[in-house]
mmCIF file of C-alpha atoms and ligand atoms in Angstrom:
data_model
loop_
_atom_site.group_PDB
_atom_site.id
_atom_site.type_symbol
_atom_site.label_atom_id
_atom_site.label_comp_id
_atom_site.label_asym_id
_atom_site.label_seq_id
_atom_site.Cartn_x
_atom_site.Cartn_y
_atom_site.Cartn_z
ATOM 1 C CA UNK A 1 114.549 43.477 20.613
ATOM 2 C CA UNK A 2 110.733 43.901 19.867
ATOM 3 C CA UNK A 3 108.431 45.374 23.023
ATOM 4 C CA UNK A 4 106.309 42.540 24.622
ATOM 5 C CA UNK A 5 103.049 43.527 25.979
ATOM 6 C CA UNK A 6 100.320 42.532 28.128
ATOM 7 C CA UNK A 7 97.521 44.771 27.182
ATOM 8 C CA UNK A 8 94.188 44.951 29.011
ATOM 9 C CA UNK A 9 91.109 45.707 26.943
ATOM 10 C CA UNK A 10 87.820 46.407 29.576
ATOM 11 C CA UNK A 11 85.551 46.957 26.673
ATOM 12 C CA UNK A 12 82.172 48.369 28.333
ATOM 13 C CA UNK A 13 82.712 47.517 31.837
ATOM 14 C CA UNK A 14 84.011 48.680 35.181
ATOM 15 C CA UNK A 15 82.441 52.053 36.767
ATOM 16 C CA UNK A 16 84.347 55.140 37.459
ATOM 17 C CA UNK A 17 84.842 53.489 41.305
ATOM 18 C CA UNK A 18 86.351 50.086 40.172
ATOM 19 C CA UNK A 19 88.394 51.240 37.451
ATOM 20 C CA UNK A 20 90.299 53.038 39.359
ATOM 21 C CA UNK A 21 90.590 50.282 42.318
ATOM 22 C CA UNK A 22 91.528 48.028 39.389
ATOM 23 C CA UNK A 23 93.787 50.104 37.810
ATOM 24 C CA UNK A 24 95.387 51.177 41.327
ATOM 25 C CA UNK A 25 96.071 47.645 42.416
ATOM 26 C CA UNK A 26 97.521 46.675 38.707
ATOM 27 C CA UNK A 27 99.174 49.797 38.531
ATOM 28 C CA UNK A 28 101.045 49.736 41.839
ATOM 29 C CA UNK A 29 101.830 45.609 41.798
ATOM 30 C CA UNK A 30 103.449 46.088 38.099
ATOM 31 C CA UNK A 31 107.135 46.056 38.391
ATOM 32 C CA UNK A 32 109.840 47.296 36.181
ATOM 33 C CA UNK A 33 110.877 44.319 33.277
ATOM 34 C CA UNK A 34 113.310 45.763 30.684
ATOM 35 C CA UNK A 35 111.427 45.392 27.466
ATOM 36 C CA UNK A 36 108.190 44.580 28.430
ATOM 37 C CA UNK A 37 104.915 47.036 28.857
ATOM 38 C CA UNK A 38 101.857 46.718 30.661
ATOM 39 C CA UNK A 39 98.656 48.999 28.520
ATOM 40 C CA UNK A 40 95.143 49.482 30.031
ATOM 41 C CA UNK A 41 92.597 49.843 27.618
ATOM 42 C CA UNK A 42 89.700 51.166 28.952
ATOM 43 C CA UNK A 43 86.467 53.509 28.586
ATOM 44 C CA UNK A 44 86.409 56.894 28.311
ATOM 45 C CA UNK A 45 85.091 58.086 31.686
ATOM 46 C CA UNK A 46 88.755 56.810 32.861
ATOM 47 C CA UNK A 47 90.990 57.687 30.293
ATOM 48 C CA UNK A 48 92.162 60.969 32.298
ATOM 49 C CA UNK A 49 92.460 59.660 35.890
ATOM 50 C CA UNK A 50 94.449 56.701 34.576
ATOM 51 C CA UNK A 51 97.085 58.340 32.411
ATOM 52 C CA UNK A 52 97.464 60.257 35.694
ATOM 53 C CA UNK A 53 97.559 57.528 38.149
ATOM 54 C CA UNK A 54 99.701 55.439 35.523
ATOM 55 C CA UNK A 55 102.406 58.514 34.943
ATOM 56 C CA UNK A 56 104.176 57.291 38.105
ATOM 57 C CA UNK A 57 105.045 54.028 36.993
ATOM 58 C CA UNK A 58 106.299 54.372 33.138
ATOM 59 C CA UNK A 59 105.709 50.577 32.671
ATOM 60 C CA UNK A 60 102.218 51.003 32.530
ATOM 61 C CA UNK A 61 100.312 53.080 29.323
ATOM 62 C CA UNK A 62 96.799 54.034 28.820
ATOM 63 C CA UNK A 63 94.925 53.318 25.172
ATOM 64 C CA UNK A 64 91.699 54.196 24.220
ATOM 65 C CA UNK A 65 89.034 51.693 22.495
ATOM 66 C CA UNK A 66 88.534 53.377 19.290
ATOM 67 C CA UNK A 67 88.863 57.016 18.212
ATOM 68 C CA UNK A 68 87.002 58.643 15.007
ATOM 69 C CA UNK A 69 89.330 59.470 11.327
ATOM 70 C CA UNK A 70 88.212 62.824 11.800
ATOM 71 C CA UNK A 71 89.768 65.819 13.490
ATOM 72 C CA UNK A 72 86.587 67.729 14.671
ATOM 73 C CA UNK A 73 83.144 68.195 13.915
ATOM 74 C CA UNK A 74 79.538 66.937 13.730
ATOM 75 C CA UNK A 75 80.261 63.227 14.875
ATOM 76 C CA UNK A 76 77.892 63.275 17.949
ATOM 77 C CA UNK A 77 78.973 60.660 20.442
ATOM 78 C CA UNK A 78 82.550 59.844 18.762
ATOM 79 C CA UNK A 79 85.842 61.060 20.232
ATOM 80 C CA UNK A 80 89.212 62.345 18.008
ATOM 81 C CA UNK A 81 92.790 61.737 18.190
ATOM 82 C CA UNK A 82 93.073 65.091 19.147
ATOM 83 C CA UNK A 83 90.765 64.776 22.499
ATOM 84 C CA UNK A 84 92.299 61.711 23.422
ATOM 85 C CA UNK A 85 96.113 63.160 23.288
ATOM 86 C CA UNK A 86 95.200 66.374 24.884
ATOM 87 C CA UNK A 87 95.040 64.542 28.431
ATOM 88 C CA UNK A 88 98.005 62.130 27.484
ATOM 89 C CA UNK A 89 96.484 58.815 26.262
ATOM 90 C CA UNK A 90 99.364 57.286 24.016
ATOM 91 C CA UNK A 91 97.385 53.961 22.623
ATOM 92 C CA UNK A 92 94.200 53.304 20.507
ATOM 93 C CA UNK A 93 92.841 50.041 20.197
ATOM 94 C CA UNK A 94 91.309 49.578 16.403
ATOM 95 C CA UNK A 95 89.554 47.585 14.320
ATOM 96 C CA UNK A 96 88.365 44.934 17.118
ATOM 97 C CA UNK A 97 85.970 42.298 15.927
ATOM 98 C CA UNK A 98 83.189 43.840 17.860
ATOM 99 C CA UNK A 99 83.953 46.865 16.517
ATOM 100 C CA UNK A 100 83.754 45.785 12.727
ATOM 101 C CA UNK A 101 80.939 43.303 13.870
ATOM 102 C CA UNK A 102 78.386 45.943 15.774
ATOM 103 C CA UNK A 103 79.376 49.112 14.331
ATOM 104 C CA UNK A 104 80.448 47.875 11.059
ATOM 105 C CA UNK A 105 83.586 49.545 10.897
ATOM 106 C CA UNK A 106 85.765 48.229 7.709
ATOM 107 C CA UNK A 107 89.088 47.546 6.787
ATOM 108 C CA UNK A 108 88.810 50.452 4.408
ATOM 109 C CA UNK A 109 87.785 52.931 7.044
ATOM 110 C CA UNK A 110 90.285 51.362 10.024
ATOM 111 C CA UNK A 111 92.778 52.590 7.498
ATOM 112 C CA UNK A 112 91.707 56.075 7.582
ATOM 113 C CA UNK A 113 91.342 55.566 11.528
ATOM 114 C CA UNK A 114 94.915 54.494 11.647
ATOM 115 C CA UNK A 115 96.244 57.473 9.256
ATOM 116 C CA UNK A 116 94.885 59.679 11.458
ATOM 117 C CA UNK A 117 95.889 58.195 15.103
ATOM 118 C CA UNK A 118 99.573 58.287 13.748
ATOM 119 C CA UNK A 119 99.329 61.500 12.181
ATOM 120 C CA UNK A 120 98.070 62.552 15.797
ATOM 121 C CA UNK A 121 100.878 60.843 17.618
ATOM 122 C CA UNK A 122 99.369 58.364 18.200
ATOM 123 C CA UNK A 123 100.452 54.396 18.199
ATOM 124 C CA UNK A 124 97.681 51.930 17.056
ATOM 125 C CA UNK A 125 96.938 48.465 18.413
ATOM 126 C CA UNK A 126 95.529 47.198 15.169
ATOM 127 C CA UNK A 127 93.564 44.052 15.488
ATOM 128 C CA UNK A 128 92.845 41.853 12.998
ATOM 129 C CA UNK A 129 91.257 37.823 12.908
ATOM 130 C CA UNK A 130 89.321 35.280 11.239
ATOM 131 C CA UNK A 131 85.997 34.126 12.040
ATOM 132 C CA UNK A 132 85.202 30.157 12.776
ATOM 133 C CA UNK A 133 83.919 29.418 9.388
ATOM 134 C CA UNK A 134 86.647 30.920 7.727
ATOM 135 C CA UNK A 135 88.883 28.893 9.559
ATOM 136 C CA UNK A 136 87.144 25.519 8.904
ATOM 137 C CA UNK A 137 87.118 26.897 5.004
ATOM 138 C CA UNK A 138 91.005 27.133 5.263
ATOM 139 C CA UNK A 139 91.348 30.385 4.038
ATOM 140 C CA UNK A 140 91.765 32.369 7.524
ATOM 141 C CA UNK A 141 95.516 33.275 6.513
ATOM 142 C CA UNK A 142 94.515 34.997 3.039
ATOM 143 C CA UNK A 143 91.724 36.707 4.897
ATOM 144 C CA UNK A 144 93.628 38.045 8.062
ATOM 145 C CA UNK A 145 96.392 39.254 5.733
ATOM 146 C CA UNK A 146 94.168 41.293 3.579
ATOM 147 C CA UNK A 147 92.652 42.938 6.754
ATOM 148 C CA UNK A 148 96.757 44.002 7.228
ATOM 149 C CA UNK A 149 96.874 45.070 3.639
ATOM 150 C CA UNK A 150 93.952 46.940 3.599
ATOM 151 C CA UNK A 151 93.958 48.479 7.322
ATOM 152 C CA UNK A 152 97.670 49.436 7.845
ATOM 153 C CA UNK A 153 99.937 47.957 5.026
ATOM 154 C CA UNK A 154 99.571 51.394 2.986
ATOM 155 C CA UNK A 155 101.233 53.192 6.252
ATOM 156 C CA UNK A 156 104.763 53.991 4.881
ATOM 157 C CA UNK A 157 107.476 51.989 6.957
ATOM 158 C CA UNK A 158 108.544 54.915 9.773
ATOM 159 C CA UNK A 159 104.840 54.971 10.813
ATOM 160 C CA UNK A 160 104.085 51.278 10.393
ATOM 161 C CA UNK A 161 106.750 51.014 13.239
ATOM 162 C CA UNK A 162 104.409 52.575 15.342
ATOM 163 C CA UNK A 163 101.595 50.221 14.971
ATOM 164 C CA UNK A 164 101.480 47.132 17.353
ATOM 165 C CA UNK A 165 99.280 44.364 15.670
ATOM 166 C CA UNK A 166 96.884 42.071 18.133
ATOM 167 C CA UNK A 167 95.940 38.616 16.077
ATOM 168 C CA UNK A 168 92.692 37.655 18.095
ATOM 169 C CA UNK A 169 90.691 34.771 15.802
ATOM 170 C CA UNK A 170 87.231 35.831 17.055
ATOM 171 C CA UNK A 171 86.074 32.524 17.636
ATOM 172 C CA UNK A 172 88.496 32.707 20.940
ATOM 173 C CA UNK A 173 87.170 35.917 22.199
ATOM 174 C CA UNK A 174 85.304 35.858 25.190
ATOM 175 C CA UNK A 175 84.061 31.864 24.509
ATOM 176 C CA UNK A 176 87.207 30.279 27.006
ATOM 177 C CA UNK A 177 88.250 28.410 23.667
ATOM 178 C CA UNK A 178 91.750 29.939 23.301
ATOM 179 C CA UNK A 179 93.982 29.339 20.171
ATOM 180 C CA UNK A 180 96.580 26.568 20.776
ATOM 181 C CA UNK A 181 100.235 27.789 21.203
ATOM 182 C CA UNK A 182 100.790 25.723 17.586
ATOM 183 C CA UNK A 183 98.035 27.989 15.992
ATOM 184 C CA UNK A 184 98.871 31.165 17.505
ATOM 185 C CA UNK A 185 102.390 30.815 16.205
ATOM 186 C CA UNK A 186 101.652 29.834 12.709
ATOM 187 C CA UNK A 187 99.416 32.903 12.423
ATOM 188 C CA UNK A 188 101.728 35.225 14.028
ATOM 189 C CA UNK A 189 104.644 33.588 11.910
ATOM 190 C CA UNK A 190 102.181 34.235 8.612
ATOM 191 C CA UNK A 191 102.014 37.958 10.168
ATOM 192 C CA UNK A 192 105.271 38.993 10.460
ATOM 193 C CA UNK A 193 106.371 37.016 6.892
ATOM 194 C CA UNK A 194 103.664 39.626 5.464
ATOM 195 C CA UNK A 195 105.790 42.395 7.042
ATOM 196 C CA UNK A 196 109.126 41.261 5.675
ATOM 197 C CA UNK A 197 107.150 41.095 1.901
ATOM 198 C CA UNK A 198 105.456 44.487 2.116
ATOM 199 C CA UNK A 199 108.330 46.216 4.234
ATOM 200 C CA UNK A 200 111.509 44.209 5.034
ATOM 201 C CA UNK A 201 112.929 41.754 7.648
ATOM 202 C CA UNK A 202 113.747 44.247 9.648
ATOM 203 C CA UNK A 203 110.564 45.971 10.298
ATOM 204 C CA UNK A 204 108.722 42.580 10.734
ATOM 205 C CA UNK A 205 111.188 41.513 13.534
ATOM 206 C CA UNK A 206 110.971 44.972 15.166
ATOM 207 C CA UNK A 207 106.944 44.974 15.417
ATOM 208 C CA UNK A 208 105.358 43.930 18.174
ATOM 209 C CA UNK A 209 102.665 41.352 17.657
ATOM 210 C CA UNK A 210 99.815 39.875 20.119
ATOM 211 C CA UNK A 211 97.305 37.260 20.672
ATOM 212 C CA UNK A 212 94.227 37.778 21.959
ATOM 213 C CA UNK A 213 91.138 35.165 22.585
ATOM 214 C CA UNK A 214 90.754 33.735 25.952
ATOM 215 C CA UNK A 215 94.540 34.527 27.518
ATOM 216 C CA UNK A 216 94.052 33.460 31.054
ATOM 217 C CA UNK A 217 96.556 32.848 33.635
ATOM 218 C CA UNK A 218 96.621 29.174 32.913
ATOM 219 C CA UNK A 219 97.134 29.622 29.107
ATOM 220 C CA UNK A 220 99.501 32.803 28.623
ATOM 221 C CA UNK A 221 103.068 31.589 29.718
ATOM 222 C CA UNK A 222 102.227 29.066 26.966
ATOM 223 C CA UNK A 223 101.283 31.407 24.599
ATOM 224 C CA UNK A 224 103.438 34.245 24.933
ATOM 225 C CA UNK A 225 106.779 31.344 24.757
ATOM 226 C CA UNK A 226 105.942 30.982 21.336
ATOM 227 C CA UNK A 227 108.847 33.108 19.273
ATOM 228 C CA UNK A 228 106.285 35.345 17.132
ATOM 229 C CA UNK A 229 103.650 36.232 19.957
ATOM 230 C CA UNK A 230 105.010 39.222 22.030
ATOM 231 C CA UNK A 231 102.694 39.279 24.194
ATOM 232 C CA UNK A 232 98.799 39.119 24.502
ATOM 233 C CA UNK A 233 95.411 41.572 24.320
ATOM 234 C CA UNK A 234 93.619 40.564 27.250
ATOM 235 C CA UNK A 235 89.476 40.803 27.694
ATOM 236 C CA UNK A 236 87.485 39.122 30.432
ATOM 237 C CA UNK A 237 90.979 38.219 32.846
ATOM 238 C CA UNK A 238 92.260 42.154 32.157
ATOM 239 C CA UNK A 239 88.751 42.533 34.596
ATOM 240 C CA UNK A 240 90.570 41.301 37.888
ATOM 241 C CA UNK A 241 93.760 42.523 39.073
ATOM 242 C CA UNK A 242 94.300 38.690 40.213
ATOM 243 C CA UNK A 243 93.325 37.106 36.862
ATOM 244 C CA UNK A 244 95.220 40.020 34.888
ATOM 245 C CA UNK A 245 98.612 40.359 37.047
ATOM 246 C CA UNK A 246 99.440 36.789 36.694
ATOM 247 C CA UNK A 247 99.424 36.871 32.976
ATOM 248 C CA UNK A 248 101.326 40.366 33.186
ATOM 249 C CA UNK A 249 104.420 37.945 35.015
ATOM 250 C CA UNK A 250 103.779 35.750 32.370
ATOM 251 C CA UNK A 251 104.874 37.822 29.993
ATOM 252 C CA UNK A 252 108.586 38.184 31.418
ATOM 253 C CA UNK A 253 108.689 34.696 32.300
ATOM 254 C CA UNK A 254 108.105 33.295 28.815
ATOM 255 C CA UNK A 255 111.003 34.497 27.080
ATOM 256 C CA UNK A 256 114.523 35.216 28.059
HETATM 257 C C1 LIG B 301 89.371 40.867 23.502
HETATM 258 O O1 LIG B 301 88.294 41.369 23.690
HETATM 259 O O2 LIG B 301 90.215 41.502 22.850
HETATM 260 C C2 LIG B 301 89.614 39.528 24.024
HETATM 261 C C3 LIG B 301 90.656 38.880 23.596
HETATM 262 O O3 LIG B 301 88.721 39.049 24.928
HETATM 263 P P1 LIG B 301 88.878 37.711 25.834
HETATM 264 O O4 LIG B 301 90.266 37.737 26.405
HETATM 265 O O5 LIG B 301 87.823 37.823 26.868
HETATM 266 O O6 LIG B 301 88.684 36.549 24.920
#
């Protein structure tokens, strides 16, 4: 049985003050489910306290937004692998479209990103997704799977296992327009068939794959019923413990 998760990504937003209330009351209200995992991705400035508050309840990780391929050095402003395990954070969110959109980060360098998170101990939430003209061009399959090929499909299998892959088509993030169950599916479907060719059946039914663009309360038991989404990466509802823990019971309600 694959991991389902609800992951929480709080991009550039909350202060040191509300993440923690936020993570305290989604932290304390998150209850046990065999199989299923709650991850907070937030900024830096929390990464610490919430690994700490989060220890106490083992359903609940921490991931970081993005870490650099390097180990050390002159990289002013960027953060390793190495920093980020040294005070316990497990997860690293890479290759988000605003990422690759605003800070032009490739699939060629996400690979070296991801080499280095896993060589670091680190497990990767790898996102990948097609913009709206590529989708009304038809080709958003061919596109999202050479974002796989080039970003993570060189990983040999025993560290591809580590790698959790978030589909989010980026003309669903942040606009309310949210994928339809049908269309999640078929891309998440078109994932894990990618898997079974570069690695085998095996490792595509053991990795964990989620949507992300516009999950809301409303939308995600939907969603996350479908047989190939495990789950969903979670932006403007992860904000509010009331928009975000509704979407976390989702997840266990969805699928037997
Ligand atoms: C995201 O940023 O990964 C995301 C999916 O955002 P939203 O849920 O706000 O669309």
């Amino acid at each position: 049985m694959r991991l389902r998760i609800a992951a929480g990504n709080w991009k550039m937003n909350m202060d040191y003050d509300e993440g923690r209330e936020l993570a305290h009351a989604i932290i304390k209200e998150t209850k046990p489910q065999p199989g299923t995992l709650t991850i907070l991705g937030t900024p830096y400035i929390h990464l610490k306290d919430m690994v700490e508050m989060a220890g106490r309840n083992s359903e609940v990780k921490i991931a970081a937004q993005n870490c650099h391929q390097e180990a050390s050095g002159a990289f002013t402003g960027e953060i390793s692998v190495g920093m980020l395990t040294s005070i316990g954070v497990e997860y690293v969110i890479l290759g988000h479209s605003e990422r690759r959109q605003y800070f032009r980060e490739s699939n060629e360098l996400l690979s070296k990103k991801a080499d280095a998170a896993i060589k670091g101990g680190m497990k990767p939430i790898f996102c990948c997704g097609e913009a709206l003209e590529i989708r009304n061009e038809g080709w958003h399959e061919r596109y999202v799977k050479n974002q796989l090929v080039k970003g993570i499909f060189h990983l040999e299998k025993d560290d591809f296992l580590k790698v959790i892959i978030a589909y989010e088509p980026i003309w669903a993030i942040g606009t309310g327009v949210t994928a339809s169950p049908e269309q999640a599916q078929e891309m998440h479907r078109m994932i894990r068939l990618a898997i079974a060719e570069r690695y085998d059946e095996a490792t595509a039914e053991q990795t964990t794959i989620l949507y992300g663009g516009s999950v809301k309360p409303g939308n995600a038991r939907e969603l996350f019923a479908q047989p190939d989404v495990d789950g969903g990466l979670v932006g403007g509802a992860s904000l509010k413990a009331e928009s975000f823990l509704p979407i976390i019971e989702a997840l266990s309600q969805s699928r037997v």
